[in-house]
CSV table of C-alpha atoms in Angstrom, one decimal:
chain,number,residue,atom,x,y,z
A,1,MET,CA,290.1,158.8,18.5
A,2,ARG,CA,289.6,156.1,21.2
A,3,MET,CA,286.7,155.5,23.7
A,4,TYR,CA,289.2,154.8,26.7
A,5,ASP,CA,290.2,158.3,26.4
A,6,ILE,CA,286.8,159.8,26.3
A,7,ILE,CA,286.1,157.5,29.5
A,8,GLU,CA,289.0,158.8,31.0
A,9,LYS,CA,288.4,162.3,30.1
A,10,LYS,CA,284.6,162.1,31.9
A,11,ARG,CA,285.8,160.6,34.5
A,12,ASP,CA,288.0,163.2,35.4
A,13,GLY,CA,285.3,166.0,35.4
A,14,TYR,CA,285.9,167.5,31.8
A,15,PRO,CA,283.3,168.1,29.2
A,16,LEU,CA,283.3,166.0,26.2
A,17,THR,CA,283.5,167.4,22.7
A,18,ASP,CA,280.6,167.3,20.5
A,19,GLU,CA,282.9,165.1,18.2
A,20,GLU,CA,283.5,163.0,21.1
A,21,ILE,CA,280.0,162.4,22.3
A,22,ARG,CA,279.1,161.5,18.5
A,23,PHE,CA,281.8,159.1,18.3
A,24,PHE,CA,280.7,157.4,21.2
A,25,ILE,CA,276.8,157.2,20.2
A,26,GLN,CA,277.4,156.2,16.8
A,27,GLY,CA,280.0,153.5,17.6
A,28,TYR,CA,277.7,151.8,20.6
A,29,THR,CA,274.6,151.4,18.4
A,30,GLU,CA,276.4,149.9,15.7
A,31,GLY,CA,278.1,147.8,18.2
A,32,SER,CA,282.1,148.6,17.8
A,33,ILE,CA,281.7,150.0,21.6
A,34,PRO,CA,281.4,147.1,23.8
A,35,ASP,CA,278.8,147.0,27.1
A,36,TYR,CA,281.6,147.6,29.6
A,37,GLN,CA,283.1,150.7,28.2
A,38,ALA,CA,279.8,152.5,27.2
A,39,SER,CA,278.6,151.1,30.8
A,40,ALA,CA,281.6,152.9,32.1
A,41,LEU,CA,281.3,155.9,30.4
A,42,CYS,CA,277.2,156.2,31.8
A,43,MET,CA,278.9,156.1,35.5
A,44,ALA,CA,281.4,158.8,34.9
A,45,ILE,CA,278.6,160.6,33.7
A,46,TYR,CA,276.5,159.8,36.9
A,47,PHE,CA,279.2,161.2,39.3
A,48,GLN,CA,280.5,163.7,36.6
A,49,GLY,CA,277.5,165.5,35.0
A,50,MET,CA,277.1,167.0,31.8
A,51,ASN,CA,276.9,170.7,30.6
A,52,ASP,CA,274.1,171.6,28.7
A,53,GLN,CA,275.6,172.0,25.2
A,54,GLU,CA,276.7,168.1,26.1
A,55,ILE,CA,273.5,167.1,26.9
A,56,SER,CA,272.1,168.8,23.8
A,57,VAL,CA,274.6,166.9,21.4
A,58,LEU,CA,274.0,163.7,23.5
A,59,THR,CA,270.3,164.3,22.7
A,60,ASP,CA,270.6,164.9,19.2
A,61,ALA,CA,273.0,162.5,18.3
A,62,MET,CA,270.9,159.6,19.9
A,63,ALA,CA,267.6,161.6,18.2
A,64,SER,CA,269.7,160.9,14.7
A,65,SER,CA,270.9,157.3,15.7
A,66,GLY,CA,267.3,155.9,13.8
A,67,ASP,CA,264.2,156.8,12.3
A,68,GLN,CA,263.5,160.5,12.4
A,69,VAL,CA,259.6,162.1,11.3
A,70,ASP,CA,259.6,164.8,9.3
A,71,LEU,CA,256.7,167.4,10.4
A,72,SER,CA,258.1,170.5,8.6
A,73,LYS,CA,255.6,170.8,6.5
A,74,TYR,CA,253.1,171.6,9.3
A,75,GLY,CA,255.5,174.2,10.9
A,76,HIS,CA,254.2,175.6,14.3
A,77,LEU,CA,251.0,173.4,14.5
A,78,SER,CA,253.0,170.0,15.1
A,79,VAL,CA,252.8,169.0,18.8
A,80,ASP,CA,253.3,165.9,20.8
A,81,LYS,CA,252.8,165.1,24.8
A,82,HIS,CA,255.1,162.8,26.8
A,83,SER,CA,254.3,161.7,30.5
A,84,THR,CA,256.8,160.7,32.8
A,85,GLY,CA,254.6,157.5,33.7
A,86,GLY,CA,251.8,157.3,36.0
A,87,VAL,CA,249.1,155.5,37.6
A,88,GLY,CA,245.8,156.0,36.0
A,89,ASP,CA,247.3,158.2,33.5
A,90,LYS,CA,244.8,158.2,30.3
A,91,THR,CA,245.6,161.8,29.5
A,92,SER,CA,246.8,161.3,26.4
A,93,LEU,CA,243.5,160.0,25.1
A,94,VAL,CA,241.9,163.0,25.9
A,95,VAL,CA,244.7,165.6,25.3
A,96,LEU,CA,245.4,164.4,21.2
A,97,PRO,CA,241.7,164.5,20.1
A,98,LEU,CA,241.1,167.4,22.1
A,99,VAL,CA,243.8,169.3,20.4
A,100,ALA,CA,243.6,167.8,17.1
A,101,SER,CA,239.9,169.0,17.0
A,102,LEU,CA,241.2,172.5,17.4
A,103,GLY,CA,243.4,172.9,14.1
A,104,VAL,CA,246.7,171.2,15.4
A,105,LYS,CA,248.6,168.1,13.6
A,106,VAL,CA,249.0,165.2,16.3
A,107,ALA,CA,251.5,162.6,14.8
A,108,LYS,CA,252.6,160.5,17.9
A,109,MET,CA,254.3,157.7,18.4
A,110,THR,CA,253.6,155.8,21.6
A,111,GLY,CA,254.8,152.6,23.6
A,112,PRO,CA,253.5,150.0,25.9
A,113,GLY,CA,253.3,150.3,29.5
A,114,LEU,CA,255.8,148.5,31.9
A,115,GLY,CA,255.5,147.9,35.4
A,116,HIS,CA,253.1,149.4,37.9
A,117,THR,CA,252.4,152.6,35.0
A,118,GLY,CA,250.2,151.9,31.9
A,119,GLY,CA,251.3,152.4,28.4
A,120,THR,CA,248.9,154.4,25.9
A,121,VAL,CA,249.2,151.2,23.2
A,122,ASP,CA,248.1,149.1,25.5
A,123,LYS,CA,244.7,151.4,26.1
A,124,LEU,CA,244.2,151.6,22.5
A,125,LEU,CA,244.6,147.7,21.9
A,126,SER,CA,241.7,147.6,24.5
A,127,ILE,CA,239.3,149.0,21.7
A,128,PRO,CA,238.5,146.2,19.4
A,129,GLY,CA,240.0,146.5,16.0
A,130,TYR,CA,242.6,149.8,16.5
A,131,ARG,CA,245.6,149.3,14.1
A,132,ILE,CA,248.4,150.3,16.5
A,133,GLN,CA,251.0,150.1,12.9
A,134,LEU,CA,250.0,151.9,10.0
A,135,SER,CA,252.6,152.4,7.1
A,136,PRO,CA,254.7,155.7,6.7
A,137,GLU,CA,252.2,156.7,4.1
A,138,ASP,CA,249.1,155.9,5.9
A,139,PHE,CA,250.0,157.7,8.4
A,140,SER,CA,251.2,160.9,6.9
A,141,VAL,CA,247.9,160.9,5.1
A,142,GLN,CA,245.9,160.2,8.3
A,143,VAL,CA,247.9,163.2,9.9
A,144,SER,CA,247.1,165.6,6.9
A,145,ARG,CA,243.6,164.7,6.6
A,146,ILE,CA,242.2,164.3,9.9
A,147,GLY,CA,245.1,165.9,12.1
A,148,ILE,CA,245.8,162.6,14.3
A,149,ALA,CA,247.3,159.4,14.3
A,150,VAL,CA,248.5,157.5,17.0
A,151,VAL,CA,251.1,154.3,16.4
A,152,GLY,CA,253.4,152.0,18.5
A,153,GLN,CA,256.9,153.1,18.2
A,154,SER,CA,258.9,152.2,15.4
A,155,ARG,CA,261.7,149.9,16.5
A,156,ASN,CA,264.5,152.4,15.1
A,157,LEU,CA,263.0,155.3,16.6
A,158,ALA,CA,266.3,156.3,18.7
A,159,PRO,CA,268.2,153.2,18.6
A,160,ALA,CA,270.9,154.3,20.9
A,161,ASP,CA,268.4,155.0,23.6
A,162,LYS,CA,266.7,151.9,23.9
A,163,LYS,CA,270.4,150.3,24.1
A,164,LEU,CA,271.9,152.7,26.1
A,165,TYR,CA,268.6,152.5,28.7
A,166,ALA,CA,268.8,148.7,28.6
A,167,LEU,CA,272.6,148.9,29.6
A,168,ARG,CA,271.8,152.1,32.4
A,169,ASP,CA,269.0,149.7,33.9
A,170,VAL,CA,271.1,147.2,35.0
A,171,THR,CA,273.9,149.4,35.9
A,172,ALA,CA,272.9,151.8,38.2
A,173,THR,CA,272.9,154.8,36.1
A,174,VAL,CA,269.3,155.2,35.5
A,175,SER,CA,268.8,158.2,37.8
A,176,SER,CA,271.3,160.7,36.1
A,177,ILE,CA,269.4,164.3,34.9
A,178,PRO,CA,271.7,164.6,31.9
A,179,LEU,CA,271.2,160.4,30.8
A,180,ILE,CA,267.2,160.9,31.8
A,181,THR,CA,267.0,164.4,30.0
A,182,SER,CA,268.8,163.2,26.7
A,183,SER,CA,266.4,159.5,26.6
A,184,ILE,CA,263.3,161.4,26.9
A,185,MET,CA,264.1,164.5,24.6
A,186,SER,CA,266.1,162.1,22.3
A,187,LYS,CA,262.8,159.8,21.2
A,188,LYS,CA,260.6,163.6,21.2
A,189,LEU,CA,262.9,165.3,18.7
A,190,ALA,CA,263.0,162.2,16.5
A,191,SER,CA,259.3,162.2,16.7
A,192,GLY,CA,259.3,165.5,14.8
A,193,ALA,CA,256.6,168.2,16.7
A,194,LYS,CA,257.7,171.7,17.1
A,195,ASN,CA,255.4,171.8,20.3
A,196,ILE,CA,256.0,169.3,23.1
A,197,VAL,CA,254.3,169.3,26.3
A,198,LEU,CA,255.8,167.1,28.9
A,199,ASP,CA,253.3,166.0,31.7
A,200,VAL,CA,256.3,165.4,34.3
A,201,LYS,CA,254.6,162.9,37.3
A,202,VAL,CA,256.0,163.7,41.0
A,203,GLY,CA,254.9,161.8,43.8
A,204,SER,CA,254.6,157.9,44.9
A,205,GLY,CA,253.5,156.6,41.8
A,206,ALA,CA,256.1,158.5,39.6
A,207,PHE,CA,260.1,158.2,38.8
A,208,MET,CA,260.3,161.5,40.5
A,209,LYS,CA,259.1,161.3,43.9
A,210,SER,CA,260.0,165.1,45.1
A,211,PRO,CA,259.0,168.4,43.5
A,212,GLU,CA,262.7,169.3,44.2
A,213,ASP,CA,264.0,166.6,41.7
A,214,ALA,CA,261.2,167.0,39.1
A,215,HIS,CA,261.9,170.5,39.1
A,216,LEU,CA,265.5,169.6,37.8
A,217,LEU,CA,264.7,167.3,35.4
A,218,ALA,CA,261.9,169.3,33.9
A,219,GLU,CA,263.9,172.7,33.3
A,220,LYS,CA,266.6,170.5,32.2
A,221,MET,CA,264.2,169.2,29.7
A,222,VAL,CA,262.5,172.5,28.7
A,223,HIS,CA,266.2,174.1,28.5
A,224,ILE,CA,267.8,171.1,26.2
A,225,GLY,CA,264.4,170.8,23.9
A,226,GLN,CA,264.5,174.9,23.1
A,227,MET,CA,268.5,174.3,22.4
A,228,CYS,CA,267.5,171.8,20.1
A,229,GLY,CA,264.7,174.1,18.0
A,230,ARG,CA,261.4,172.8,19.8
A,231,ASN,CA,259.0,174.8,22.1
A,232,VAL,CA,258.6,172.8,25.1
A,233,THR,CA,256.4,173.4,28.2
A,234,ALA,CA,256.5,170.9,31.1
A,235,VAL,CA,253.5,170.7,34.1
A,236,LEU,CA,254.8,169.0,37.1
A,237,THR,CA,251.7,167.1,38.2
A,238,ASN,CA,250.5,165.3,41.1
A,239,MET,CA,251.0,161.2,41.1
A,240,ASN,CA,250.8,160.3,45.1
A,241,VAL,CA,247.5,159.5,44.4
A,242,PRO,CA,246.4,157.4,40.9
A,243,LEU,CA,244.6,160.3,38.2
A,244,GLY,CA,241.1,159.7,37.9
A,245,ASN,CA,238.8,157.0,39.1
A,246,ASN,CA,239.4,154.2,36.7
A,247,ILE,CA,242.9,152.3,36.4
A,248,GLY,CA,243.2,149.5,33.5
A,249,ASN,CA,243.4,149.7,29.7
A,250,ALA,CA,239.5,149.7,29.0
A,251,LEU,CA,238.2,150.9,32.2
A,252,GLU,CA,240.7,154.2,31.3
A,253,VAL,CA,239.1,154.4,28.3
A,254,LYS,CA,235.9,154.4,29.3
A,255,GLU,CA,236.6,157.4,31.8
A,256,ALA,CA,238.5,159.4,29.2
A,257,VAL,CA,235.5,159.2,26.7
A,258,GLY,CA,233.6,160.5,29.9
A,259,VAL,CA,236.0,163.6,29.7
A,260,LEU,CA,235.2,164.0,26.3
A,261,ARG,CA,231.9,163.6,26.3
A,262,GLY,CA,231.7,166.2,29.4
A,263,GLU,CA,230.6,163.8,32.1
A,264,VAL,CA,233.8,163.5,33.9
A,265,PHE,CA,234.9,166.3,35.9
A,266,GLY,CA,237.6,166.9,38.2
A,267,GLU,CA,241.2,166.5,38.6
A,268,LEU,CA,241.5,164.3,35.2
A,269,ARG,CA,239.6,166.8,33.2
A,270,ASP,CA,241.7,169.6,34.7
A,271,VAL,CA,245.1,168.1,34.3
A,272,CYS,CA,243.8,167.2,30.6
A,273,GLU,CA,242.8,170.9,30.0
A,274,GLU,CA,246.2,172.3,31.3
A,275,LEU,CA,247.8,170.2,29.3
A,276,ALA,CA,245.8,170.5,26.0
A,277,SER,CA,246.0,174.7,26.7
A,278,ASN,CA,249.6,174.6,26.7
A,279,LEU,CA,249.8,172.8,23.6
A,280,ILE,CA,247.5,175.0,21.7
A,281,CYS,CA,249.0,178.4,23.6
A,282,MET,CA,252.2,177.6,21.5
A,283,ALA,CA,250.8,176.1,18.5
A,284,PHE,CA,249.0,179.4,17.7
A,285,GLU,CA,250.9,181.5,19.9
A,286,ILE,CA,248.1,182.7,22.0
A,287,SER,CA,247.8,183.5,25.8
A,288,PRO,CA,247.0,180.8,27.9
A,289,GLU,CA,244.0,182.5,28.8
A,290,LYS,CA,242.4,182.2,25.3
A,291,ALA,CA,243.8,178.6,24.7
A,292,ALA,CA,242.1,177.4,27.9
A,293,SER,CA,238.6,179.0,26.5
A,294,MET,CA,239.3,177.0,23.2
A,295,VAL,CA,239.9,174.0,25.3
A,296,ARG,CA,237.1,173.9,27.7
A,297,ASP,CA,234.6,174.8,24.1
A,298,ALA,CA,235.9,171.9,22.2
A,299,ILE,CA,235.2,170.1,25.1
A,300,ASP,CA,231.8,171.5,26.2
A,301,ASP,CA,230.2,171.7,22.0
A,302,GLY,CA,231.2,167.8,21.7
A,303,SER,CA,234.1,168.4,18.8
A,304,ALA,CA,236.8,166.5,20.9
A,305,TYR,CA,234.6,163.8,21.3
A,306,ARG,CA,233.6,163.7,17.7
A,307,LYS,CA,237.0,164.0,16.5
A,308,MET,CA,238.2,161.1,18.7
A,309,LEU,CA,235.6,159.1,17.5
A,310,GLU,CA,236.9,160.0,13.9
A,311,TRP,CA,240.7,159.1,15.0
A,312,ILE,CA,239.7,155.7,16.2
A,313,SER,CA,237.4,154.6,13.4
A,314,ALA,CA,240.4,155.9,10.6
A,315,GLN,CA,242.6,153.5,12.4
A,316,GLY,CA,240.3,150.6,12.3
A,317,GLY,CA,238.5,150.4,15.9
A,318,ASP,CA,235.3,150.0,16.4
A,319,ILE,CA,233.3,153.2,17.5
A,320,ARG,CA,230.0,151.3,18.7
A,321,THR,CA,232.5,150.1,21.5
A,322,LEU,CA,233.0,154.3,22.6
A,323,GLU,CA,229.4,155.0,21.7
A,324,ASP,CA,228.0,152.0,24.3
A,325,LEU,CA,230.8,151.5,26.4
A,326,SER,CA,229.7,148.4,27.8
A,327,LEU,CA,231.1,146.9,23.9
A,328,LEU,CA,234.6,147.1,25.9
A,329,PRO,CA,236.2,144.2,27.3
A,330,LYS,CA,234.8,143.3,30.4
A,331,ALA,CA,236.9,141.2,33.2
A,332,LYS,CA,235.5,137.7,34.2
A,333,PHE,CA,235.2,138.4,38.1
A,334,GLU,CA,234.2,141.0,40.1
A,335,TYR,CA,235.4,142.0,43.8
A,336,ASP,CA,234.6,144.9,46.0
A,337,ILE,CA,237.1,146.4,49.0
A,338,CYS,CA,235.5,147.5,51.8
A,339,SER,CA,236.8,149.7,54.8
A,340,THR,CA,237.6,148.3,58.5
A,341,HIS,CA,237.7,151.4,59.8
A,342,ASN,CA,236.1,155.1,60.3
A,343,GLY,CA,238.0,158.2,59.2
A,344,TYR,CA,239.5,159.6,56.5
A,345,ILE,CA,241.9,158.0,53.9
A,346,THR,CA,244.8,160.0,54.8
A,347,LYS,CA,247.4,158.7,52.5
A,348,MET,CA,247.1,156.6,49.0
A,349,ASP,CA,250.1,155.5,47.9
A,350,ALA,CA,249.7,155.4,44.0
A,351,GLU,CA,252.5,152.9,43.3
A,352,ARG,CA,251.1,150.2,45.3
A,353,VAL,CA,247.8,150.9,43.7
A,354,GLY,CA,249.5,150.3,40.3
A,355,ILE,CA,251.1,147.0,41.3
A,356,THR,CA,247.6,146.2,42.4
A,357,SER,CA,246.5,146.9,38.6
A,358,VAL,CA,249.2,144.8,37.8
A,359,ILE,CA,248.5,141.7,39.6
A,360,LEU,CA,245.0,141.9,38.4
A,361,GLY,CA,246.4,141.4,35.1
A,362,ALA,CA,246.0,145.3,34.0
A,363,GLY,CA,249.5,145.8,33.2
A,364,ARG,CA,253.1,143.8,33.0
A,365,GLU,CA,255.9,143.2,35.0
A,366,VAL,CA,258.2,142.2,32.2
A,367,LYS,CA,258.3,143.3,28.4
A,368,ASP,CA,256.0,141.6,26.1
A,369,ALA,CA,254.3,140.2,28.9
A,370,PRO,CA,250.4,139.3,27.9
A,371,ILE,CA,247.7,141.8,29.5
A,372,ASP,CA,244.0,141.3,30.4
A,373,TYR,CA,242.3,144.7,28.8
A,374,GLY,CA,239.5,144.3,31.0
A,375,SER,CA,241.0,143.9,34.3
A,376,GLY,CA,241.7,146.9,37.1
A,377,ILE,CA,240.3,148.8,39.2
A,378,ILE,CA,237.6,151.6,40.0
A,379,LEU,CA,238.5,153.7,42.8
A,380,TYR,CA,235.2,155.5,45.1
A,381,LYS,CA,237.1,156.7,47.6
A,382,LYS,CA,240.8,158.7,47.5
A,383,ALA,CA,243.2,160.3,49.5
A,384,GLY,CA,241.3,163.2,51.7
A,385,ASP,CA,238.0,161.5,51.7
A,386,PRO,CA,235.6,160.3,54.5
A,387,VAL,CA,235.4,156.5,55.2
A,388,SER,CA,232.9,154.2,57.5
A,389,ILE,CA,233.1,150.4,58.2
A,390,GLY,CA,231.6,148.7,55.2
A,391,GLU,CA,231.9,151.3,52.8
A,392,LYS,CA,233.1,150.3,49.5
A,393,LEU,CA,236.3,151.6,48.4
A,394,CYS,CA,237.0,150.2,45.1
A,395,THR,CA,236.0,147.4,42.9
A,396,LEU,CA,238.6,145.1,41.4
A,397,TYR,CA,238.2,143.6,38.0
A,398,THR,CA,240.2,140.2,36.7
A,399,ASP,CA,240.2,137.3,34.5
A,400,ARG,CA,242.4,135.8,37.4
A,401,GLU,CA,240.4,134.9,40.4
A,402,ASP,CA,242.8,133.5,41.9
A,403,LYS,CA,244.4,136.8,42.4
A,404,ILE,CA,242.2,138.7,43.9
A,405,PRO,CA,243.4,137.4,47.4
A,406,GLU,CA,246.8,139.3,46.9
A,407,ALA,CA,245.4,142.3,44.8
A,408,GLU,CA,243.2,143.3,48.0
A,409,LYS,CA,246.0,142.5,50.5
A,410,MET,CA,248.5,145.0,48.3
A,411,PHE,CA,245.9,147.6,47.9
A,412,ARG,CA,244.7,147.3,51.6
A,413,SER,CA,248.9,148.2,52.0
A,414,ALA,CA,248.2,151.4,49.8
A,415,LEU,CA,245.9,152.9,52.1
A,416,THR,CA,246.5,154.6,55.5
A,417,ILE,CA,243.2,155.4,57.4
A,418,GLY,CA,243.5,158.2,60.2
A,419,PHE,CA,241.1,160.3,62.2
A,420,THR,CA,242.4,163.7,61.0
A,421,LYS,CA,241.4,164.7,57.4
A,422,PRO,CA,244.8,165.4,55.6
A,423,VAL,CA,245.5,169.0,54.3
A,424,PRO,CA,245.2,169.0,50.2
A,425,GLN,CA,247.9,168.5,48.1
A,426,PRO,CA,248.6,170.7,45.1
A,427,LEU,CA,247.3,168.9,41.8
A,428,ILE,CA,249.8,170.9,39.4
A,429,TYR,CA,252.8,171.8,41.2
A,430,GLU,CA,254.4,174.0,38.6
A,431,ILE,CA,254.4,175.1,34.8
A,432,ILE,CA,258.0,175.4,33.3
A,433,ARG,CA,257.9,177.4,29.6
A,434,SER,CA,260.4,177.7,27.3
A,435,LYS,CA,262.0,181.4,27.3
A,436,LYS,CA,261.3,183.8,24.5
A,437,SER,CA,264.3,184.0,22.5
């Protein structure tokens, strides 16, 4: 079997066999297939696409290229959640302890954020003492004992995907539905959960800018997950504006705790309840209505918040900082941005707001760059809200005082203020579920 022949075959629009796909993934992971041939195949896939059988085999081959977590002993009770990335997206901090409090098993590996989207790892590391690494034995024991463990992603989890994504990133082949699908789903398969909810973000602050493109990706991921033996639900959620009011690691922990305490309502709680309900619905094979009722009750009776404390404590986190949120990391400088116009915020560009938080030190522009856990933004006004001259729009938090003028300029560029109140946008565009076999 020759890589040249595989490239030529896909270039000419023919489907690849299972053996050809596995030959490529194994060879590229091991280093026997060079970057220039792998990039040629990626470009051929970009233009010619792949059928579902090809995508399924590619996904499985990448998942099998490294470590895999075995959660089979939990049967249908193992769950996982994945977000395609957004601004202010702290849903994992809410959803994971929430569903664990209802009896499912959450064994999650997650990565740091990059660019304008935040990572769950960074939010957890803003809690003093939290250990993002556990031995495989401790990881398994904790999941069995309290139902939840969340650690940093193993370096050997789907290594083929890491290597291939780095290549796609510099060869203009990232935006290919088959390659995106296999990239996301290979990590989910390797993580071992039977039931998976995908939070597919849509809008200015997301990778998928339109509901139509997000639908195509979500539908494909759900179908491929099902072909690979998983139950998958995709929830398409609005990311034209940040989710919730707090952006930045410790600030987002505070808001997540507020949801679990029953103190924060609105769009953040609504999205978290929807994601959690779908996981419970799949795990227990119950109606969406029954699952939604169980989720609301877990927040209202305090069991979800207690599970969060139990989880954070088990991994070394100082739960005093969750019981007294003022003990979480704080930025040295605060700066209020006020409105210079009367009217309504007709548009808030979530990506530019996210970039503002990166300028302040809450995110990273390159891998492994340091971040400031107390930095970020608290929003007081969002798209659709009325504003008047002098009214506070947000507060910036940073340890980098010299960055405040640049951050203010970026934040103001994210806003459009007009005299007509905009039409409200949907919070959830669509829900796509695995078809019953």
